[in-house]
Amino acid sequence: MAHLARLARIDLSDAELDHLAPQLAVIVESVAKVSEVADDDVPPTSHPLPVTNVFRDDIVVPGLTAEEALSGAPDVDRRRFSVPRILGEEQ
Amino acid sequence: MTPLSPADVTTMSASALADALVAGDVSSAEATGAYLDRIAAVDGAVHAFLHVDADGALATAAEVDRRRAAGADLHPLAGVPLAVKDVVATQGLPTTAGSRLLQGWVPPYDATIVARIRAAGLPVLGKTNMDEFAMGSSTEHSAYGPTHNPWDLDRIPGGSGGGSAAAVAAFEAPLAIGTDTGGSIRQPAAITGTVGVKPTYGGVSRYGLIALASSLDQAGPVTRTVLDAALLHELIGGHDRLDSTSINAPTPAVVAAAHRADVAGMRIGVVRELGGEGYQPGVRARFDEALALLTGAGAEVVEVSCPHFEYALAAYYLILPSEASSNLARFDAMRYGLRVWPEGKPEASAEDVMLATRAAGFGDEAKRRIILGTYALSSGYYDAYYGSAQKVRTLIARDFEQAFTHADVLVSPTAPTTAFRLGEKLDDPLAMYLNDIATIPANLAGVPGISLPSGLADEDGLPAGFQALAPATHDDRLYRVGATLEALLADRWGGPLLDRAPVLTGEVLA
């Protein structure tokens, strides 16, 4: 559970792990019933509409300005998104 | 004639208000003002709104009145105010999806449906409350506190679109926008005695909706009458080049179908698997009466079986969390939304900040579903969980195909129970998930569905809902059945069901 939370990039406290883990165990047990009818000869469906390859003409259309794109940013520096360091010290 | 009072204006249907605007009996500024006053009077108790835009709504109303006076050619719904679920991007208006993660976020663009609403001249009253990122069936998972059911303020209004449904039920808006991923339009409609429609997947643009599960999400109308739903459906529906899953065909003739209101010769299929054990007696009784009325109106009722529907809930709670865990990965604290630095780590990395931000920003239900989805998609488990769920999805679509060879529409109670008490199921996710047992199959197969009031359950006096489902792109059939049943029931009750809703605190009697 702690490993999954890490994969999902959510820092869970011990109290939260104790609270959520048994709930998730019950849910996982319940949803496992899908395997009862998922035979090899049944094709999977990922999407309800049979649409593929939707194209548009390759023409320039207006988009957001830099100011608009940056308007919700937690931090901005010289008209750029300002973010925490990406690499660890050993990298 | 006597001028319309504010109470007259807020209790009339959207189509009647549209007619009154055209006739000059009331101005859009007056109608919008009446609704804003109503919100001020009752929303303290109901909490349907997260944000009210009085200035913006009144400015739009004044502009429509000016254009109407100048003889402009206006949309039939021009000047009729509307509320928008907070999961839909509105330029210049806060859009939080009920999450702390997006507190105060103001989108720099409009969703396509909002752009169409604005172009048609409908004043946007504000943004409605919802379960965080549309995950829930009670609106209790909102980071901003629950919405209360106007029929009993101690009870849930359904979810995730409890705010939109309660706003319409409490006469705080004549129209609202909802979104339905597993029942979030239809189930709140049933619980609050209102009308809600989930259009065919791809029938209404998803551009500008904050995505929960992209292969299931669909926006649609939340209203007090079937005709109002059709009018709003027609306005927001149709092809959008900004949504690659949008159907490139005209919207079915839903308004004409609502006017036609005729089921003579129609085959109505009762789904055997939706309505037995676990359904409250009063909900079933109202459903059976509705069937009898439709039979009396010339419909033929047949029983159909959809044997794989019993696996729908399990498949849904694998597919939805899987897609949600992927979609919600965009909330990474970098470009917009909340950013939380881990305590005592000024040199934290982007990953540390992301971990801390998502821990602080997501509520319990979002965390549950994201972790469940991460599990279902993880290597070694993918085939058993997500892969199997996709196969069940095929089986459910085949069940629908088969059933629709015997019936033109399929029907069931919308939700198994009436509104439960706030807090009752908050820490029992499986019990909460069961609320959507009858609505989920439609999302998995992409077919359209409607819920309209079937009456009040005898045991608790609370509203129950009647659901109809149609084959993909045949949304018009929902409106034929819905408008027919609505008229027959109103006749029997001597007026709309909402006439019997209790008077809310702060209500000004005309």
PDB file of N, CA and C in Angstrom, chain B residues 217-288:
ATOM      1  N   ASP B 217     -16.923   9.768 -19.240  1.00  0.00           N
ATOM      2  CA  ASP B 217     -17.470  11.097 -18.931  1.00  0.00           C
ATOM      3  C   ASP B 217     -18.384  11.609 -20.035  1.00  0.00           C
ATOM      4  N   GLN B 218     -19.487  12.235 -19.648  1.00  0.00           N
ATOM      5  CA  GLN B 218     -20.350  12.902 -20.612  1.00  0.00           C
ATOM      6  C   GLN B 218     -21.134  13.995 -19.895  1.00  0.00           C
ATOM      7  N   ALA B 219     -21.158  15.198 -20.479  1.00  0.00           N
ATOM      8  CA  ALA B 219     -21.908  16.313 -19.901  1.00  0.00           C
ATOM      9  C   ALA B 219     -23.344  16.282 -20.401  1.00  0.00           C
ATOM     10  N   GLY B 220     -24.248  16.842 -19.602  1.00  0.00           N
ATOM     11  CA  GLY B 220     -25.640  16.855 -20.015  1.00  0.00           C
ATOM     12  C   GLY B 220     -26.485  17.801 -19.180  1.00  0.00           C
ATOM     13  N   PRO B 221     -27.785  17.896 -19.515  1.00  0.00           N
ATOM     14  CA  PRO B 221     -28.681  18.840 -18.852  1.00  0.00           C
ATOM     15  C   PRO B 221     -29.246  18.341 -17.523  1.00  0.00           C
ATOM     16  N   VAL B 222     -29.424  19.283 -16.589  1.00  0.00           N
ATOM     17  CA  VAL B 222     -30.055  19.049 -15.286  1.00  0.00           C
ATOM     18  C   VAL B 222     -31.165  20.094 -15.177  1.00  0.00           C
ATOM     19  N   THR B 223     -32.429  19.654 -15.081  1.00  0.00           N
ATOM     20  CA  THR B 223     -33.561  20.579 -15.209  1.00  0.00           C
ATOM     21  C   THR B 223     -34.732  20.126 -14.350  1.00  0.00           C
ATOM     22  N   ARG B 224     -35.829  20.889 -14.444  1.00  0.00           N
ATOM     23  CA  ARG B 224     -37.042  20.487 -13.716  1.00  0.00           C
ATOM     24  C   ARG B 224     -38.062  19.820 -14.634  1.00  0.00           C
ATOM     25  N   THR B 225     -37.920  19.973 -15.955  1.00  0.00           N
ATOM     26  CA  THR B 225     -38.864  19.326 -16.869  1.00  0.00           C
ATOM     27  C   THR B 225     -38.105  18.649 -18.013  1.00  0.00           C
ATOM     28  N   VAL B 226     -38.775  17.707 -18.645  1.00  0.00           N
ATOM     29  CA  VAL B 226     -38.172  16.955 -19.753  1.00  0.00           C
ATOM     30  C   VAL B 226     -37.937  17.870 -20.958  1.00  0.00           C
ATOM     31  N   LEU B 227     -38.894  18.749 -21.238  1.00  0.00           N
ATOM     32  CA  LEU B 227     -38.701  19.667 -22.365  1.00  0.00           C
ATOM     33  C   LEU B 227     -37.511  20.597 -22.122  1.00  0.00           C
ATOM     34  N   ASP B 228     -37.369  21.083 -20.894  1.00  0.00           N
ATOM     35  CA  ASP B 228     -36.218  21.944 -20.580  1.00  0.00           C
ATOM     36  C   ASP B 228     -34.901  21.198 -20.825  1.00  0.00           C
ATOM     37  N   ALA B 229     -34.880  19.915 -20.465  1.00  0.00           N
ATOM     38  CA  ALA B 229     -33.670  19.125 -20.695  1.00  0.00           C
ATOM     39  C   ALA B 229     -33.374  19.030 -22.189  1.00  0.00           C
ATOM     40  N   ALA B 230     -34.420  18.830 -22.978  1.00  0.00           N
ATOM     41  CA  ALA B 230     -34.238  18.729 -24.427  1.00  0.00           C
ATOM     42  C   ALA B 230     -33.696  20.044 -25.007  1.00  0.00           C
ATOM     43  N   LEU B 231     -34.235  21.160 -24.533  1.00  0.00           N
ATOM     44  CA  LEU B 231     -33.788  22.469 -25.042  1.00  0.00           C
ATOM     45  C   LEU B 231     -32.310  22.695 -24.724  1.00  0.00           C
ATOM     46  N   LEU B 232     -31.906  22.340 -23.504  1.00  0.00           N
ATOM     47  CA  LEU B 232     -30.505  22.530 -23.122  1.00  0.00           C
ATOM     48  C   LEU B 232     -29.600  21.521 -23.840  1.00  0.00           C
ATOM     49  N   HIS B 233     -30.094  20.297 -23.994  1.00  0.00           N
ATOM     50  CA  HIS B 233     -29.350  19.255 -24.706  1.00  0.00           C
ATOM     51  C   HIS B 233     -29.043  19.715 -26.138  1.00  0.00           C
ATOM     52  N   GLU B 234     -30.061  20.270 -26.788  1.00  0.00           N
ATOM     53  CA  GLU B 234     -29.882  20.712 -28.174  1.00  0.00           C
ATOM     54  C   GLU B 234     -28.864  21.854 -28.262  1.00  0.00           C
ATOM     55  N   LEU B 235     -28.880  22.719 -27.228  1.00  0.00           N
ATOM     56  CA  LEU B 235     -27.938  23.849 -27.225  1.00  0.00           C
ATOM     57  C   LEU B 235     -26.485  23.385 -27.069  1.00  0.00           C
ATOM     58  N   ILE B 236     -26.247  22.444 -26.160  1.00  0.00           N
ATOM     59  CA  ILE B 236     -24.854  22.066 -25.873  1.00  0.00           C
ATOM     60  C   ILE B 236     -24.357  20.921 -26.750  1.00  0.00           C
ATOM     61  N   GLY B 237     -25.265  20.204 -27.420  1.00  0.00           N
ATOM     62  CA  GLY B 237     -24.872  19.022 -28.191  1.00  0.00           C
ATOM     63  C   GLY B 237     -24.287  19.364 -29.547  1.00  0.00           C
ATOM     64  N   GLY B 238     -23.787  18.331 -30.210  1.00  0.00           N
ATOM     65  CA  GLY B 238     -23.272  18.492 -31.569  1.00  0.00           C
ATOM     66  C   GLY B 238     -21.767  18.436 -31.648  1.00  0.00           C
ATOM     67  N   HIS B 239     -21.292  18.295 -32.869  1.00  0.00           N
ATOM     68  CA  HIS B 239     -19.878  18.035 -33.103  1.00  0.00           C
ATOM     69  C   HIS B 239     -18.974  19.181 -32.659  1.00  0.00           C
ATOM     70  N   ASP B 240     -17.822  18.827 -32.138  1.00  0.00           N
ATOM     71  CA  ASP B 240     -16.818  19.810 -31.725  1.00  0.00           C
ATOM     72  C   ASP B 240     -15.453  19.303 -32.175  1.00  0.00           C
ATOM     73  N   ARG B 241     -14.792  20.079 -33.001  1.00  0.00           N
ATOM     74  CA  ARG B 241     -13.491  19.637 -33.511  1.00  0.00           C
ATOM     75  C   ARG B 241     -12.429  19.606 -32.416  1.00  0.00           C
ATOM     76  N   LEU B 242     -12.702  20.228 -31.275  1.00  0.00           N
ATOM     77  CA  LEU B 242     -11.725  20.237 -30.183  1.00  0.00           C
ATOM     78  C   LEU B 242     -11.800  18.970 -29.329  1.00  0.00           C
ATOM     79  N   ASP B 243     -12.800  18.120 -29.586  1.00  0.00           N
ATOM     80  CA  ASP B 243     -12.929  16.855 -28.853  1.00  0.00           C
ATOM     81  C   ASP B 243     -12.884  15.730 -29.885  1.00  0.00           C
ATOM     82  N   SER B 244     -11.792  14.968 -29.876  1.00  0.00           N
ATOM     83  CA  SER B 244     -11.623  13.948 -30.921  1.00  0.00           C
ATOM     84  C   SER B 244     -12.584  12.771 -30.747  1.00  0.00           C
ATOM     85  N   THR B 245     -13.297  12.697 -29.615  1.00  0.00           N
ATOM     86  CA  THR B 245     -14.288  11.638 -29.448  1.00  0.00           C
ATOM     87  C   THR B 245     -15.706  12.152 -29.721  1.00  0.00           C
ATOM     88  N   SER B 246     -15.810  13.359 -30.242  1.00  0.00           N
ATOM     89  CA  SER B 246     -17.107  13.953 -30.531  1.00  0.00           C
ATOM     90  C   SER B 246     -17.711  13.314 -31.782  1.00  0.00           C
ATOM     91  N   ILE B 247     -18.996  12.980 -31.724  1.00  0.00           N
ATOM     92  CA  ILE B 247     -19.676  12.363 -32.877  1.00  0.00           C
ATOM     93  C   ILE B 247     -19.913  13.420 -33.950  1.00  0.00           C
ATOM     94  N   ASN B 248     -19.460  13.108 -35.170  1.00  0.00           N
ATOM     95  CA  ASN B 248     -19.599  14.078 -36.258  1.00  0.00           C
ATOM     96  C   ASN B 248     -20.936  13.875 -36.970  1.00  0.00           C
ATOM     97  N   ALA B 249     -22.008  14.193 -36.270  1.00  0.00           N
ATOM     98  CA  ALA B 249     -23.365  14.076 -36.812  1.00  0.00           C
ATOM     99  C   ALA B 249     -24.244  15.027 -36.015  1.00  0.00           C
ATOM    100  N   PRO B 250     -25.377  15.441 -36.597  1.00  0.00           N
ATOM    101  CA  PRO B 250     -26.245  16.356 -35.857  1.00  0.00           C
ATOM    102  C   PRO B 250     -26.813  15.708 -34.598  1.00  0.00           C
ATOM    103  N   THR B 251     -27.159  16.540 -33.599  1.00  0.00           N
ATOM    104  CA  THR B 251     -27.818  16.049 -32.389  1.00  0.00           C
ATOM    105  C   THR B 251     -29.178  15.468 -32.770  1.00  0.00           C
ATOM    106  N   PRO B 252     -29.556  14.317 -32.198  1.00  0.00           N
ATOM    107  CA  PRO B 252     -30.896  13.774 -32.478  1.00  0.00           C
ATOM    108  C   PRO B 252     -31.976  14.822 -32.175  1.00  0.00           C
ATOM    109  N   ALA B 253     -33.145  14.684 -32.792  1.00  0.00           N
ATOM    110  CA  ALA B 253     -34.205  15.696 -32.664  1.00  0.00           C
ATOM    111  C   ALA B 253     -34.891  15.575 -31.305  1.00  0.00           C
ATOM    112  N   VAL B 254     -34.183  15.990 -30.259  1.00  0.00           N
ATOM    113  CA  VAL B 254     -34.655  15.777 -28.890  1.00  0.00           C
ATOM    114  C   VAL B 254     -35.816  16.699 -28.513  1.00  0.00           C
ATOM    115  N   VAL B 255     -35.778  17.941 -28.989  1.00  0.00           N
ATOM    116  CA  VAL B 255     -36.856  18.877 -28.645  1.00  0.00           C
ATOM    117  C   VAL B 255     -38.162  18.427 -29.304  1.00  0.00           C
ATOM    118  N   ALA B 256     -38.079  18.031 -30.556  1.00  0.00           N
ATOM    119  CA  ALA B 256     -39.274  17.531 -31.259  1.00  0.00           C
ATOM    120  C   ALA B 256     -39.824  16.307 -30.529  1.00  0.00           C
ATOM    121  N   ALA B 257     -38.939  15.444 -30.059  1.00  0.00           N
ATOM    122  CA  ALA B 257     -39.378  14.233 -29.354  1.00  0.00           C
ATOM    123  C   ALA B 257     -40.077  14.588 -28.046  1.00  0.00           C
ATOM    124  N   ALA B 258     -39.561  15.607 -27.340  1.00  0.00           N
ATOM    125  CA  ALA B 258     -40.188  16.017 -26.082  1.00  0.00           C
ATOM    126  C   ALA B 258     -41.568  16.609 -26.349  1.00  0.00           C
ATOM    127  N   HIS B 259     -41.712  17.342 -27.447  1.00  0.00           N
ATOM    128  CA  HIS B 259     -43.023  17.895 -27.805  1.00  0.00           C
ATOM    129  C   HIS B 259     -43.975  16.782 -28.228  1.00  0.00           C
ATOM    130  N   ARG B 260     -43.429  15.783 -28.920  1.00  0.00           N
ATOM    131  CA  ARG B 260     -44.264  14.703 -29.434  1.00  0.00           C
ATOM    132  C   ARG B 260     -44.868  13.894 -28.276  1.00  0.00           C
ATOM    133  N   ALA B 261     -44.043  13.583 -27.266  1.00  0.00           N
ATOM    134  CA  ALA B 261     -44.530  12.940 -26.035  1.00  0.00           C
ATOM    135  C   ALA B 261     -45.514  11.819 -26.320  1.00  0.00           C
ATOM    136  N   ASP B 262     -45.066  10.805 -27.045  1.00  0.00           N
ATOM    137  CA  ASP B 262     -45.977   9.748 -27.468  1.00  0.00           C
ATOM    138  C   ASP B 262     -45.236   8.415 -27.426  1.00  0.00           C
ATOM    139  N   VAL B 263     -45.828   7.415 -26.775  1.00  0.00           N
ATOM    140  CA  VAL B 263     -45.171   6.109 -26.689  1.00  0.00           C
ATOM    141  C   VAL B 263     -46.006   5.001 -27.340  1.00  0.00           C
ATOM    142  N   ALA B 264     -47.044   5.388 -28.075  1.00  0.00           N
ATOM    143  CA  ALA B 264     -47.916   4.380 -28.701  1.00  0.00           C
ATOM    144  C   ALA B 264     -47.081   3.449 -29.581  1.00  0.00           C
ATOM    145  N   GLY B 265     -47.191   2.156 -29.329  1.00  0.00           N
ATOM    146  CA  GLY B 265     -46.470   1.169 -30.129  1.00  0.00           C
ATOM    147  C   GLY B 265     -45.016   0.982 -29.745  1.00  0.00           C
ATOM    148  N   MET B 266     -44.543   1.742 -28.789  1.00  0.00           N
ATOM    149  CA  MET B 266     -43.137   1.645 -28.381  1.00  0.00           C
ATOM    150  C   MET B 266     -42.937   0.406 -27.495  1.00  0.00           C
ATOM    151  N   ARG B 267     -41.824  -0.277 -27.706  1.00  0.00           N
ATOM    152  CA  ARG B 267     -41.531  -1.447 -26.868  1.00  0.00           C
ATOM    153  C   ARG B 267     -40.599  -1.032 -25.725  1.00  0.00           C
ATOM    154  N   ILE B 268     -41.085  -1.192 -24.504  1.00  0.00           N
ATOM    155  CA  ILE B 268     -40.328  -0.759 -23.327  1.00  0.00           C
ATOM    156  C   ILE B 268     -39.840  -1.996 -22.588  1.00  0.00           C
ATOM    157  N   GLY B 269     -38.526  -2.132 -22.493  1.00  0.00           N
ATOM    158  CA  GLY B 269     -37.936  -3.328 -21.887  1.00  0.00           C
ATOM    159  C   GLY B 269     -37.561  -3.100 -20.430  1.00  0.00           C
ATOM    160  N   VAL B 270     -38.126  -3.909 -19.549  1.00  0.00           N
ATOM    161  CA  VAL B 270     -37.760  -3.848 -18.136  1.00  0.00           C
ATOM    162  C   VAL B 270     -36.556  -4.769 -17.929  1.00  0.00           C
ATOM    163  N   VAL B 271     -35.473  -4.209 -17.424  1.00  0.00           N
ATOM    164  CA  VAL B 271     -34.261  -5.008 -17.238  1.00  0.00           C
ATOM    165  C   VAL B 271     -34.390  -5.822 -15.958  1.00  0.00           C
ATOM    166  N   ARG B 272     -34.459  -7.132 -16.122  1.00  0.00           N
ATOM    167  CA  ARG B 272     -34.704  -8.018 -14.981  1.00  0.00           C
ATOM    168  C   ARG B 272     -33.643  -7.821 -13.890  1.00  0.00           C
ATOM    169  N   GLU B 273     -32.413  -7.580 -14.310  1.00  0.00           N
ATOM    170  CA  GLU B 273     -31.309  -7.503 -13.332  1.00  0.00           C
ATOM    171  C   GLU B 273     -31.280  -6.170 -12.569  1.00  0.00           C
ATOM    172  N   LEU B 274     -32.084  -5.193 -12.981  1.00  0.00           N
ATOM    173  CA  LEU B 274     -32.072  -3.891 -12.300  1.00  0.00           C
ATOM    174  C   LEU B 274     -33.427  -3.654 -11.649  1.00  0.00           C
ATOM    175  N   GLY B 275     -33.585  -4.052 -10.418  1.00  0.00           N
ATOM    176  CA  GLY B 275     -34.859  -3.748  -9.783  1.00  0.00           C
ATOM    177  C   GLY B 275     -35.293  -4.748  -8.735  1.00  0.00           C
ATOM    178  N   GLY B 276     -34.582  -5.801  -8.542  1.00  0.00           N
ATOM    179  CA  GLY B 276     -34.995  -6.810  -7.574  1.00  0.00           C
ATOM    180  C   GLY B 276     -34.509  -6.506  -6.171  1.00  0.00           C
ATOM    181  N   GLU B 277     -33.778  -7.434  -5.642  1.00  0.00           N
ATOM    182  CA  GLU B 277     -33.251  -7.327  -4.294  1.00  0.00           C
ATOM    183  C   GLU B 277     -32.381  -6.073  -4.147  1.00  0.00           C
ATOM    184  N   GLY B 278     -32.487  -5.441  -2.998  1.00  0.00           N
ATOM    185  CA  GLY B 278     -31.674  -4.260  -2.750  1.00  0.00           C
ATOM    186  C   GLY B 278     -32.368  -2.966  -3.154  1.00  0.00           C
ATOM    187  N   TYR B 279     -33.502  -3.057  -3.837  1.00  0.00           N
ATOM    188  CA  TYR B 279     -34.242  -1.856  -4.212  1.00  0.00           C
ATOM    189  C   TYR B 279     -35.339  -1.611  -3.180  1.00  0.00           C
ATOM    190  N   GLN B 280     -35.396  -0.387  -2.690  1.00  0.00           N
ATOM    191  CA  GLN B 280     -36.341   0.006  -1.646  1.00  0.00           C
ATOM    192  C   GLN B 280     -37.789  -0.206  -2.131  1.00  0.00           C
ATOM    193  N   PRO B 281     -38.679  -0.742  -1.277  1.00  0.00           N
ATOM    194  CA  PRO B 281     -40.055  -1.034  -1.708  1.00  0.00           C
ATOM    195  C   PRO B 281     -40.758   0.177  -2.343  1.00  0.00           C
ATOM    196  N   GLY B 282     -40.601   1.354  -1.748  1.00  0.00           N
ATOM    197  CA  GLY B 282     -41.271   2.542  -2.278  1.00  0.00           C
ATOM    198  C   GLY B 282     -40.743   2.945  -3.646  1.00  0.00           C
ATOM    199  N   VAL B 283     -39.473   2.700  -3.880  1.00  0.00           N
ATOM    200  CA  VAL B 283     -38.871   2.994  -5.182  1.00  0.00           C
ATOM    201  C   VAL B 283     -39.446   2.051  -6.233  1.00  0.00           C
ATOM    202  N   ARG B 284     -39.580   0.773  -5.854  1.00  0.00           N
ATOM    203  CA  ARG B 284     -40.142  -0.215  -6.783  1.00  0.00           C
ATOM    204  C   ARG B 284     -41.615   0.047  -7.051  1.00  0.00           C
ATOM    205  N   ALA B 285     -42.352   0.442  -6.021  1.00  0.00           N
ATOM    206  CA  ALA B 285     -43.781   0.699  -6.192  1.00  0.00           C
ATOM    207  C   ALA B 285     -44.013   1.835  -7.192  1.00  0.00           C
ATOM    208  N   ARG B 286     -43.234   2.916  -7.065  1.00  0.00           N
ATOM    209  CA  ARG B 286     -43.392   4.046  -7.988  1.00  0.00           C
ATOM    210  C   ARG B 286     -42.988   3.636  -9.403  1.00  0.00           C
ATOM    211  N   PHE B 287     -41.977   2.792  -9.502  1.00  0.00           N
ATOM    212  CA  PHE B 287     -41.530   2.313 -10.817  1.00  0.00           C
ATOM    213  C   PHE B 287     -42.635   1.484 -11.482  1.00  0.00           C
ATOM    214  N   ASP B 288     -43.242   0.586 -10.712  1.00  0.00           N
ATOM    215  CA  ASP B 288     -44.309  -0.258 -11.265  1.00  0.00           C
ATOM    216  C   ASP B 288     -45.500   0.590 -11.720  1.00  0.00           C
TER     217      ASP B 288
END
